[in-house]
Short mmCIF file of C-alpha atoms and ligand atoms in Angstrom, two decimals:
data_model
loop_
_atom_site.label_atom_id
_atom_site.label_comp_id
_atom_site.label_asym_id
_atom_site.label_seq_id
_atom_site.Cartn_x
_atom_site.Cartn_y
_atom_site.Cartn_z
CA UNK C 1 -17.25 9.68 -1.30
CA UNK C 2 -17.59 5.92 -1.91
CA UNK C 3 -18.71 3.32 0.58
CA UNK C 4 -18.72 -0.47 0.43
CA UNK C 5 -21.68 -2.60 1.35
CA UNK C 6 -20.40 -6.09 2.02
CA UNK C 7 -22.76 -8.99 2.47
CA UNK C 8 -21.53 -11.92 4.46
CA UNK C 9 -20.67 -14.52 5.25
CA UNK C 10 -19.39 -15.80 1.91
CA UNK C 11 -17.03 -18.60 0.94
CA UNK C 12 -14.59 -17.45 -1.72
CA UNK C 13 -13.79 -19.81 -4.56
CA UNK C 14 -11.99 -18.88 -7.75
CA UNK C 15 -8.91 -17.11 -9.01
CA UNK C 16 -7.36 -13.72 -8.45
CA UNK C 17 -4.35 -12.02 -10.03
CA UNK C 18 -2.03 -9.98 -7.86
CA UNK C 19 -1.06 -6.56 -9.21
CA UNK C 20 2.35 -4.94 -9.34
CA UNK C 21 3.61 -3.64 -6.03
CA UNK C 22 2.59 -0.15 -4.92
CA UNK C 23 5.50 0.16 -2.53
CA UNK C 24 7.99 -0.94 -5.17
CA UNK C 25 6.47 1.33 -7.82
CA UNK C 26 6.67 4.54 -5.78
CA UNK C 27 10.46 4.64 -5.20
CA UNK C 28 11.09 3.30 -8.71
CA UNK C 29 9.03 6.17 -10.12
CA UNK C 30 11.20 8.52 -8.04
CA UNK C 31 14.34 6.81 -9.38
CA UNK C 32 13.50 7.97 -12.91
CA UNK C 33 14.41 11.48 -11.72
CA UNK C 34 18.05 10.34 -11.63
CA UNK C 35 18.36 10.00 -15.42
CA UNK C 36 17.18 12.45 -18.03
CA UNK C 37 15.05 10.79 -20.73
CA UNK C 38 12.04 8.55 -21.07
CA UNK C 39 11.60 5.52 -18.82
CA UNK C 40 8.84 2.95 -19.23
CA UNK C 41 7.61 1.10 -16.15
CA UNK C 42 5.29 -1.86 -16.48
CA UNK C 43 3.00 -3.50 -13.91
CA UNK C 44 2.55 -0.21 -12.08
CA UNK C 45 -0.92 -0.53 -10.52
CA UNK C 46 -3.75 1.97 -11.11
CA UNK C 47 -4.00 3.38 -7.61
CA UNK C 48 -4.62 6.80 -6.17
CA UNK C 49 -1.15 6.79 -4.55
CA UNK C 50 0.37 6.23 -8.00
CA UNK C 51 -1.67 9.16 -9.38
CA UNK C 52 -0.43 11.37 -6.54
CA UNK C 53 3.17 10.35 -7.29
CA UNK C 54 2.61 11.05 -10.99
CA UNK C 55 1.33 14.52 -10.12
CA UNK C 56 4.36 15.08 -7.89
CA UNK C 57 6.74 14.16 -10.72
CA UNK C 58 4.80 16.33 -13.17
CA UNK C 59 5.22 19.34 -10.90
CA UNK C 60 8.98 18.77 -10.91
CA UNK C 61 8.92 19.06 -14.71
CA UNK C 62 8.52 15.41 -15.79
CA UNK C 63 5.94 14.28 -18.32
CA UNK C 64 4.00 11.30 -17.00
CA UNK C 65 1.60 9.30 -19.19
CA UNK C 66 0.24 5.78 -19.59
CA UNK C 67 0.79 4.13 -22.98
CA UNK C 68 -1.73 1.87 -24.71
CA UNK C 69 -0.40 -1.18 -22.84
CA UNK C 70 -0.99 0.55 -19.54
CA UNK C 71 2.74 1.06 -18.90
CA UNK C 72 3.72 4.18 -17.04
CA UNK C 73 5.97 6.41 -19.14
CA UNK C 74 8.01 9.03 -17.30
CA UNK C 75 9.96 11.54 -19.33
CA UNK C 76 12.36 13.20 -16.91
CA UNK C 77 14.37 15.11 -19.54
CA UNK C 78 13.47 18.37 -17.83
CA UNK C 79 13.45 18.83 -14.08
CA UNK C 80 13.18 22.55 -13.50
CA UNK C 81 11.29 22.77 -10.23
CA UNK C 82 12.92 20.50 -7.60
CA UNK C 83 10.16 21.10 -5.05
CA UNK C 84 7.84 18.61 -3.36
CA UNK C 85 4.88 20.76 -2.44
CA UNK C 86 3.07 20.41 0.90
CA UNK C 87 -0.27 20.03 -0.88
CA UNK C 88 0.97 16.80 -2.48
CA UNK C 89 3.20 15.46 0.28
CA UNK C 90 0.41 15.76 2.85
CA UNK C 91 -1.67 13.42 0.66
CA UNK C 92 1.05 10.79 0.42
CA UNK C 93 4.01 10.47 2.79
CA UNK C 94 5.96 8.33 0.31
CA UNK C 95 6.51 11.59 -1.61
CA UNK C 96 9.57 12.02 0.60
CA UNK C 97 11.42 9.51 -1.59
CA UNK C 98 12.00 12.19 -4.25
CA UNK C 99 14.40 13.94 -1.87
CA UNK C 100 17.46 11.74 -2.52
CA UNK C 101 17.15 11.58 -6.32
CA UNK C 102 16.38 15.30 -6.66
CA UNK C 103 19.42 16.18 -4.60
CA UNK C 104 21.64 13.90 -6.69
CA UNK C 105 20.28 15.17 -10.02
CA UNK C 106 19.80 18.90 -9.28
CA UNK C 107 22.17 19.55 -6.35
CA UNK C 108 19.18 21.00 -4.52
CA UNK C 109 15.78 19.88 -3.30
CA UNK C 110 12.95 21.32 -1.27
CA UNK C 111 10.46 18.77 -0.05
CA UNK C 112 7.70 19.32 2.45
CA UNK C 113 8.20 17.43 5.73
CA UNK C 114 5.51 14.74 5.91
CA UNK C 115 3.04 15.56 8.69
CA UNK C 116 0.88 13.40 10.95
CA UNK C 117 -0.14 9.92 9.97
CA UNK C 118 -2.99 7.61 11.01
CA UNK C 119 -0.53 4.81 11.79
CA UNK C 120 1.50 6.86 14.27
CA UNK C 121 4.56 9.10 14.50
CA UNK C 122 6.78 8.63 11.44
CA UNK C 123 9.96 10.71 11.61
CA UNK C 124 12.42 11.07 8.72
CA UNK C 125 15.51 11.74 10.84
CA UNK C 126 17.38 8.71 9.45
CA UNK C 127 16.75 9.80 5.83
CA UNK C 128 18.23 13.21 6.64
CA UNK C 129 21.16 11.80 8.62
CA UNK C 130 22.07 9.52 5.73
CA UNK C 131 21.94 12.31 3.15
CA UNK C 132 23.98 14.58 5.43
CA UNK C 133 26.64 11.87 5.68
CA UNK C 134 26.90 11.96 1.89
CA UNK C 135 27.68 15.67 2.18
CA UNK C 136 24.30 17.36 1.82
CA UNK C 137 23.59 20.53 3.77
CA UNK C 138 20.10 20.18 5.16
CA UNK C 139 17.87 22.44 7.18
CA UNK C 140 14.15 22.73 7.89
CA UNK C 141 12.36 25.96 6.97
CA UNK C 142 8.62 26.70 6.89
CA UNK C 143 7.84 23.00 7.13
CA UNK C 144 10.12 22.10 4.23
CA UNK C 145 13.34 20.08 4.11
CA UNK C 146 15.83 22.20 2.18
CA UNK C 147 18.74 20.07 1.00
CA UNK C 148 21.76 21.27 -0.96
CA UNK C 149 24.81 19.60 -2.45
CA UNK C 150 26.16 22.18 -4.90
CA UNK C 151 29.33 20.22 -5.60
CA UNK C 152 27.65 16.84 -5.64
CA UNK C 153 27.55 14.09 -3.04
CA UNK C 154 30.44 11.94 -1.82
CA UNK C 155 30.27 8.24 -0.95
CA UNK C 156 30.68 7.19 2.67
CA UNK C 157 30.25 4.18 4.94
CA UNK C 158 27.14 4.78 6.98
CA UNK C 159 24.89 3.00 9.45
CA UNK C 160 21.15 3.40 8.89
CA UNK C 161 19.62 1.43 11.78
CA UNK C 162 17.04 3.18 13.97
CA UNK C 163 14.98 2.40 17.07
CA UNK C 164 12.71 0.11 15.04
CA UNK C 165 15.38 -1.43 12.84
CA UNK C 166 15.97 -0.42 9.24
CA UNK C 167 13.93 2.15 7.31
CA UNK C 168 12.46 1.27 3.93
CA UNK C 169 12.11 4.70 2.32
CA UNK C 170 15.15 6.03 4.21
CA UNK C 171 17.21 3.29 2.56
CA UNK C 172 15.58 4.12 -0.81
CA UNK C 173 16.46 7.80 -0.49
CA UNK C 174 20.10 7.29 0.44
CA UNK C 175 20.56 4.43 -2.03
CA UNK C 176 19.27 6.55 -4.92
CA UNK C 177 21.39 9.53 -3.90
CA UNK C 178 24.50 7.35 -3.58
CA UNK C 179 24.25 6.01 -7.14
CA UNK C 180 25.53 9.37 -8.45
CA UNK C 181 27.86 10.19 -5.53
CA UNK C 182 31.62 10.33 -5.99
CA UNK C 183 33.21 7.09 -4.80
CA UNK C 184 31.86 4.21 -2.78
CA UNK C 185 28.95 4.23 -0.33
CA UNK C 186 28.25 1.41 2.10
CA UNK C 187 24.81 1.37 3.72
CA UNK C 188 24.92 -0.83 6.81
CA UNK C 189 21.57 -1.90 8.31
CA UNK C 190 19.85 -1.24 4.99
CA UNK C 191 16.24 -2.34 4.61
CA UNK C 192 16.07 -5.82 3.01
CA UNK C 193 12.44 -5.56 1.85
CA UNK C 194 11.80 -6.99 -1.65
CA UNK C 195 10.67 -3.50 -2.70
CA UNK C 196 14.16 -2.15 -1.93
CA UNK C 197 15.75 -5.05 -3.80
CA UNK C 198 13.47 -4.24 -6.74
CA UNK C 199 14.52 -0.58 -6.61
CA UNK C 200 18.20 -1.59 -6.53
CA UNK C 201 17.72 -3.97 -9.48
CA UNK C 202 16.03 -1.18 -11.42
CA UNK C 203 18.85 1.24 -10.56
CA UNK C 204 21.41 -1.30 -11.78
CA UNK C 205 19.48 -1.58 -15.03
CA UNK C 206 19.80 2.21 -15.25
CA UNK C 207 23.58 1.84 -14.99
CA UNK C 208 24.15 2.00 -11.22
CA UNK C 209 26.67 -0.27 -9.53
CA UNK C 210 25.01 -1.76 -6.48
CA UNK C 211 25.95 -5.03 -4.81
CA UNK C 212 24.59 -6.77 -1.73
CA UNK C 213 21.02 -6.40 -3.02
CA UNK C 214 18.53 -7.98 -0.61
CA UNK C 215 21.05 -7.95 2.25
CA UNK C 216 21.45 -5.42 5.10
CA UNK C 217 24.77 -4.23 3.61
CA UNK C 218 24.42 -2.40 0.32
CA UNK C 219 27.57 -1.32 -1.48
CA UNK C 220 27.23 1.37 -4.13
CA UNK C 221 30.02 2.46 -6.44
CA UNK C 222 29.03 5.92 -7.64
CA UNK C 223 28.75 6.46 -11.41
CA UNK C 224 28.76 9.70 -13.43
CA UNK C 225 25.32 9.25 -14.92
CA UNK C 226 22.40 6.88 -15.24
CA UNK C 227 20.21 6.25 -18.26
CA UNK C 228 16.44 5.79 -18.65
CA UNK C 229 15.06 2.30 -18.20
CA UNK C 230 12.36 -0.16 -19.15
CA UNK C 231 11.44 -2.06 -16.04
CA UNK C 232 8.67 -4.29 -14.68
CA UNK C 233 7.92 -3.99 -10.97
CA UNK C 234 7.48 -7.04 -8.76
CA UNK C 235 4.09 -8.38 -7.64
CA UNK C 236 2.61 -6.83 -4.51
CA UNK C 237 3.31 -9.17 -1.58
CA UNK C 238 0.97 -7.21 0.70
CA UNK C 239 -1.92 -7.42 -1.73
CA UNK C 240 -1.14 -11.13 -2.13
CA UNK C 241 -1.15 -11.57 1.66
CA UNK C 242 -4.47 -9.73 1.91
CA UNK C 243 -6.06 -12.05 -0.67
CA UNK C 244 -4.62 -15.09 1.14
CA UNK C 245 -6.34 -13.92 4.31
CA UNK C 246 -9.55 -13.44 2.28
CA UNK C 247 -9.43 -17.12 1.33
CA UNK C 248 -8.61 -18.12 4.89
CA UNK C 249 -11.23 -16.01 6.70
CA UNK C 250 -14.03 -17.24 4.41
CA UNK C 251 -12.97 -20.91 4.64
CA UNK C 252 -12.62 -20.66 0.88
CA UNK C 253 -10.11 -21.44 -1.82
CA UNK C 254 -8.30 -18.97 -4.07
CA UNK C 255 -5.92 -19.63 -6.90
CA UNK C 256 -3.49 -16.75 -6.80
CA UNK C 257 -1.69 -15.70 -9.97
CA UNK C 258 1.40 -13.46 -10.16
CA UNK C 259 2.39 -14.13 -6.57
CA UNK C 260 5.97 -14.62 -5.38
CA UNK C 261 5.91 -16.94 -2.36
CA UNK C 262 9.65 -16.43 -1.92
CA UNK C 263 8.94 -12.85 -0.81
CA UNK C 264 6.37 -14.03 1.72
CA UNK C 265 7.94 -16.79 3.79
CA UNK C 266 6.97 -15.32 7.18
CA UNK C 267 3.38 -14.86 6.01
CA UNK C 268 3.13 -18.33 4.46
CA UNK C 269 4.61 -19.88 7.60
CA UNK C 270 2.09 -18.08 9.81
CA UNK C 271 -0.87 -19.01 7.62
CA UNK C 272 0.15 -22.66 7.66
CA UNK C 273 0.41 -22.64 11.45
CA UNK C 274 -3.12 -21.17 11.51
CA UNK C 275 -4.40 -24.15 9.51
CA UNK C 276 -4.37 -22.72 5.98
CA UNK C 277 -2.97 -24.82 3.13
CA UNK C 278 -0.78 -23.12 0.55
CA UNK C 279 0.36 -25.07 -2.50
CA UNK C 280 2.82 -23.47 -4.89
CA UNK C 281 1.87 -23.32 -8.59
CA UNK C 282 3.78 -22.08 -11.66
CA UNK C 283 2.78 -18.45 -11.23
CA UNK C 284 1.63 -18.33 -7.62
CA UNK C 285 -0.25 -20.67 -5.33
CA UNK C 286 -3.55 -22.12 -4.23
CA UNK C 287 -4.67 -21.04 -0.77
CA UNK C 288 -7.45 -22.85 1.09
CA UNK C 289 -8.82 -23.50 4.54
CA UNK C 290 -10.96 -26.47 5.52
CA UNK C 291 -10.63 -26.84 9.29
CA UNK C 292 -10.88 -24.32 12.11
CA UNK C 293 -8.68 -21.23 12.45
CA UNK C 294 -5.92 -21.98 14.96
CA UNK C 295 -4.69 -19.16 17.20
CA UNK C 296 -1.23 -17.69 16.57
CA UNK C 297 1.22 -15.22 18.01
CA UNK C 298 2.47 -12.57 15.62
CA UNK C 299 5.26 -10.01 16.06
CA UNK C 300 5.79 -7.57 13.21
CA UNK C 301 9.38 -7.00 12.18
CA UNK C 302 11.42 -5.65 9.29
CA UNK C 303 11.75 -8.08 6.36
CA UNK C 304 12.16 -11.06 6.36
CA UNK C 305 10.02 -10.93 9.52
CA UNK C 306 6.24 -10.66 9.52
CA UNK C 307 5.21 -7.40 7.77
CA UNK C 308 3.42 -4.64 9.66
CA UNK C 309 1.39 -4.06 6.49
CA UNK C 310 -0.45 -7.37 7.12
CA UNK C 311 -0.93 -6.99 10.87
CA UNK C 312 -4.47 -5.60 10.65
CA UNK C 313 -5.61 -8.24 8.15
CA UNK C 314 -4.31 -11.05 10.37
CA UNK C 315 -6.08 -9.52 13.36
CA UNK C 316 -9.37 -9.84 11.46
CA UNK C 317 -8.55 -13.49 10.72
CA UNK C 318 -7.45 -14.37 14.25
CA UNK C 319 -10.63 -12.76 15.65
CA UNK C 320 -12.33 -15.95 14.47
CA UNK C 321 -9.69 -18.36 15.81
CA UNK C 322 -10.36 -21.26 18.07
CA UNK C 323 -8.49 -19.74 21.04
CA UNK C 324 -6.40 -16.74 22.04
CA UNK C 325 -3.75 -14.99 19.96
CA UNK C 326 -1.25 -12.22 20.69
CA UNK C 327 -0.25 -9.58 18.14
CA UNK C 328 2.75 -7.36 18.90
CA UNK C 329 3.47 -4.37 16.65
CA UNK C 330 7.20 -3.63 16.59
CA UNK C 331 7.37 -1.28 13.62
CA UNK C 332 4.55 1.21 14.22
CA UNK C 333 3.51 0.76 17.89
CA UNK C 334 0.35 2.86 17.40
CA UNK C 335 -0.86 1.15 14.25
CA UNK C 336 -4.11 -0.10 15.77
CA UNK C 337 -6.89 2.07 14.34
CA UNK C 338 -8.67 -1.11 13.29
CA UNK C 339 -9.03 -2.44 16.84
CA UNK C 340 -12.00 -0.24 17.73
CA UNK C 341 -13.70 -0.89 14.37
CA UNK C 342 -13.22 -4.68 14.50
CA UNK C 343 -14.61 -4.57 18.05
CA UNK C 344 -17.76 -3.00 16.61
CA UNK C 345 -18.09 -6.18 14.57
CA UNK C 346 -18.01 -8.27 17.78
CA UNK C 347 -14.30 -9.14 17.74
CA UNK C 348 -12.95 -9.62 21.27
CA UNK C 349 -9.77 -7.53 21.40
CA UNK C 350 -7.79 -6.01 24.26
CA UNK C 351 -5.03 -3.53 23.51
CA UNK C 352 -2.16 -3.07 25.93
CA UNK C 353 0.47 -0.70 24.53
CA UNK C 354 1.83 -2.13 21.27
CA UNK C 355 0.17 -5.50 21.98
CA UNK C 356 -3.32 -6.75 21.23
CA UNK C 357 -4.79 -9.83 22.84
CA UNK C 358 -7.22 -11.45 20.43
CA UNK C 359 -9.72 -13.80 22.05
CA UNK C 360 -11.29 -15.80 19.24
CA UNK C 361 -15.09 -15.52 18.83
CA UNK C 362 -17.46 -17.90 17.03
CA UNK C 363 -18.69 -15.25 14.60
CA UNK C 364 -18.29 -11.64 13.56
CA UNK C 365 -21.43 -9.52 13.14
CA UNK C 366 -21.85 -6.87 10.46
CA UNK C 367 -21.75 -3.19 11.47
CA UNK C 368 -21.15 0.20 9.91
CA UNK C 369 -17.39 0.82 10.23
CA UNK C 370 -14.96 3.55 9.32
CA UNK C 371 -11.85 3.00 7.21
CA UNK C 372 -8.95 4.91 8.76
CA UNK C 373 -5.81 3.93 6.87
CA UNK C 374 -5.03 1.63 4.00
CA UNK C 375 -4.32 -1.67 5.75
CA UNK C 376 -6.81 -1.13 8.59
CA UNK C 377 -9.46 -0.64 5.89
CA UNK C 378 -8.46 -3.85 4.15
CA UNK C 379 -8.94 -5.66 7.48
CA UNK C 380 -12.50 -4.30 7.68
CA UNK C 381 -13.28 -5.59 4.18
CA UNK C 382 -11.95 -9.01 5.16
CA UNK C 383 -14.00 -9.01 8.36
CA UNK C 384 -17.05 -7.98 6.31
CA UNK C 385 -16.65 -11.04 4.04
CA UNK C 386 -16.91 -13.32 7.06
CA UNK C 387 -19.36 -11.37 9.22
CA UNK C 388 -23.09 -12.12 9.41
CA UNK C 389 -25.13 -9.40 7.74
CA UNK C 390 -24.30 -6.30 5.70
CA UNK C 391 -21.18 -4.42 6.74
CA UNK C 392 -20.86 -0.85 5.55
CA UNK C 393 -17.30 0.42 5.18
CA UNK C 394 -17.07 4.20 5.00
CA UNK C 395 -14.20 6.20 3.50
CA UNK C 396 -13.29 3.61 0.88
CA UNK C 397 -10.77 6.03 -0.61
CA UNK C 398 -8.29 4.68 1.93
CA UNK C 399 -8.61 1.22 0.35
CA UNK C 400 -8.31 2.66 -3.17
CA UNK C 401 -4.88 4.02 -2.20
CA UNK C 402 -3.45 0.50 -2.22
CA UNK C 403 -5.92 -1.99 -3.74
CA UNK C 404 -7.09 -1.50 -7.31
CA UNK C 405 -10.87 -2.00 -7.48
CA UNK C 406 -10.77 -4.71 -4.81
CA UNK C 407 -14.50 -5.40 -5.21
CA UNK C 408 -14.18 -6.15 -8.95
CA UNK C 409 -11.42 -8.62 -8.22
CA UNK C 410 -12.98 -10.49 -5.31
CA UNK C 411 -16.62 -10.52 -6.49
CA UNK C 412 -16.00 -13.02 -9.34
CA UNK C 413 -14.71 -15.40 -6.65
CA UNK C 414 -17.92 -15.10 -4.66
CA UNK C 415 -17.53 -11.91 -2.61
CA UNK C 416 -20.59 -9.65 -2.43
CA UNK C 417 -19.10 -6.17 -2.24
CA UNK C 418 -21.05 -3.25 -3.70
CA UNK C 419 -19.46 0.18 -4.17
CA UNK C 420 -21.84 3.09 -3.74
CA UNK C 421 -21.21 6.80 -4.05
CA UNK C 422 -22.80 8.75 -1.23
N1 EPU J 501 11.78 5.54 11.34
C1 EPU J 501 12.52 6.42 12.10
N2 EPU J 501 13.22 7.39 11.45
C2 EPU J 501 13.25 7.50 10.10
C3 EPU J 501 12.51 6.60 9.33
C4 EPU J 501 11.78 5.62 9.98
O1 EPU J 501 12.52 6.33 13.33
O2 EPU J 501 13.93 8.40 9.60
C5 EPU J 501 10.99 4.50 12.00
C6 EPU J 501 9.50 4.59 11.69
O3 EPU J 501 8.86 5.54 12.52
C7 EPU J 501 9.06 3.18 11.91
C8 EPU J 501 10.25 2.36 11.40
O4 EPU J 501 11.36 3.25 11.44
O5 EPU J 501 8.90 2.94 13.28
C9 EPU J 501 10.10 1.82 10.00
O6 EPU J 501 9.63 2.83 9.11
P1 EPU J 501 10.04 2.87 7.58
O7 EPU J 501 10.86 4.07 7.35
O8 EPU J 501 10.61 1.55 7.18
O9 EPU J 501 8.62 3.09 6.89
P2 EPU J 501 8.39 3.84 5.50
O10 EPU J 501 9.55 3.64 4.64
O11 EPU J 501 7.94 5.23 5.77
C10 EPU J 501 7.33 1.84 4.21
C11 EPU J 501 6.03 1.51 3.54
C12 EPU J 501 4.95 1.32 4.59
C13 EPU J 501 5.39 0.18 5.51
C14 EPU J 501 6.75 0.51 6.14
C15 EPU J 501 7.31 -0.61 6.99
C16 EPU J 501 6.13 2.60 1.40
C17 EPU J 501 5.62 3.64 0.50
N3 EPU J 501 5.66 2.58 2.64
O12 EPU J 501 7.13 3.05 4.93
O13 EPU J 501 3.78 0.92 3.88
O14 EPU J 501 4.44 0.01 6.54
O15 EPU J 501 7.71 0.77 5.08
O16 EPU J 501 7.43 -1.78 6.27
O17 EPU J 501 6.94 1.78 1.00
C18 EPU J 501 1.47 0.75 3.47
O18 EPU J 501 1.74 0.35 2.33
O19 EPU J 501 0.32 0.69 3.96
C19 EPU J 501 2.54 1.32 4.30
C20 EPU J 501 2.29 2.11 5.34
#
């Protein structure tokens, strides 16, 4: 198992290139199930979650390889085992997004129900409700979702809002299934996340007829078949946001390449109010902080609101603010595994239900800490860059799920992160 030893404090200065989006890549990989043949996806990052998804597709019957350019090639000519096994799904919840495309392509799918998750209870009731509305027969047996649509799916107008707003992968599942349904589907209260827009754009390139992309009302005219695709996924806005916080927390300056500010307005707005300057460039931006960190209030929301996937990283940043901040988590109310670990680094945090009061401190102090989930772990790395002393982050495999070799990308800009196998 790898650990990070992070020496701080440092001041970052240099450039960093943002990778393709993990959360766009995963449903787009699943979308290749919909069309027999060989699809080529570029800018898919080298992450453990991508490897797990590749393994999942291979077990269905697909052939998944990387070509010499690093593109991910998925040959889905044969799908002869429409089963998402528990052993894979338990390693990555996003595996559930094969359910919709498998059902549409094969008329049947068996996918393990995702189990517990470090960021809280994550039901899939809205995914199942949406697929049922399209005519699927669904039941749960031995921990598996068994879905059938022997005579195909039929388009329908459906509402997909839930107690926390829209659902990203629920929208992905129903959207993919609807592309091959008979007639027209309208998804009301669809997720508007850029990753869903990217999926919809990819599906249209495969021959789907989707309008309303990027809005909460997606309209899908079902088609008889889709064809394989060559597609480049969008840059990862969460990785970009994490690097922006790295510049901010170290009072440094980073030139970010391959970064789409248009996808990050809530994040950019918040960073500016905190005292961070962000100047747009041709392929990204320059992020810098000179003055103190101003306190801020943050409420996570579905897109275009502030993303839950950057909540932990901003908590690390605001721990060093000149005053008190409030962070309210409205997507995953229990997503606070990082609070106890940041407190071990001398952050002054008080959690009350889905709210954390962050009283700014003058400095963070290095400590051994435990990574618990992907974004919480990223927050610990960020805190380690700014903390006095050597921070040890255990269970780095959580970070490797979503950030490709983060140490090799931040060290050239002045970070001092050493990976060790223990
Ligand atoms: N929800 C339901 N019922 C459902 C589905 C969702 O009640 O059937 C609730 C969830 O419990 C949550 C809210 O709706 O309270 C939103 O969950 P959503 O379904 O949108 O989450 P997801 O699709 O499972 C994706 C990302 C997450 C990200 C969330 C929210 C991928 C692979 N995962 O998850 O990313 O936090 O959307 O934006 O796209 C990460 O990358 O670290 C990560 C966890």
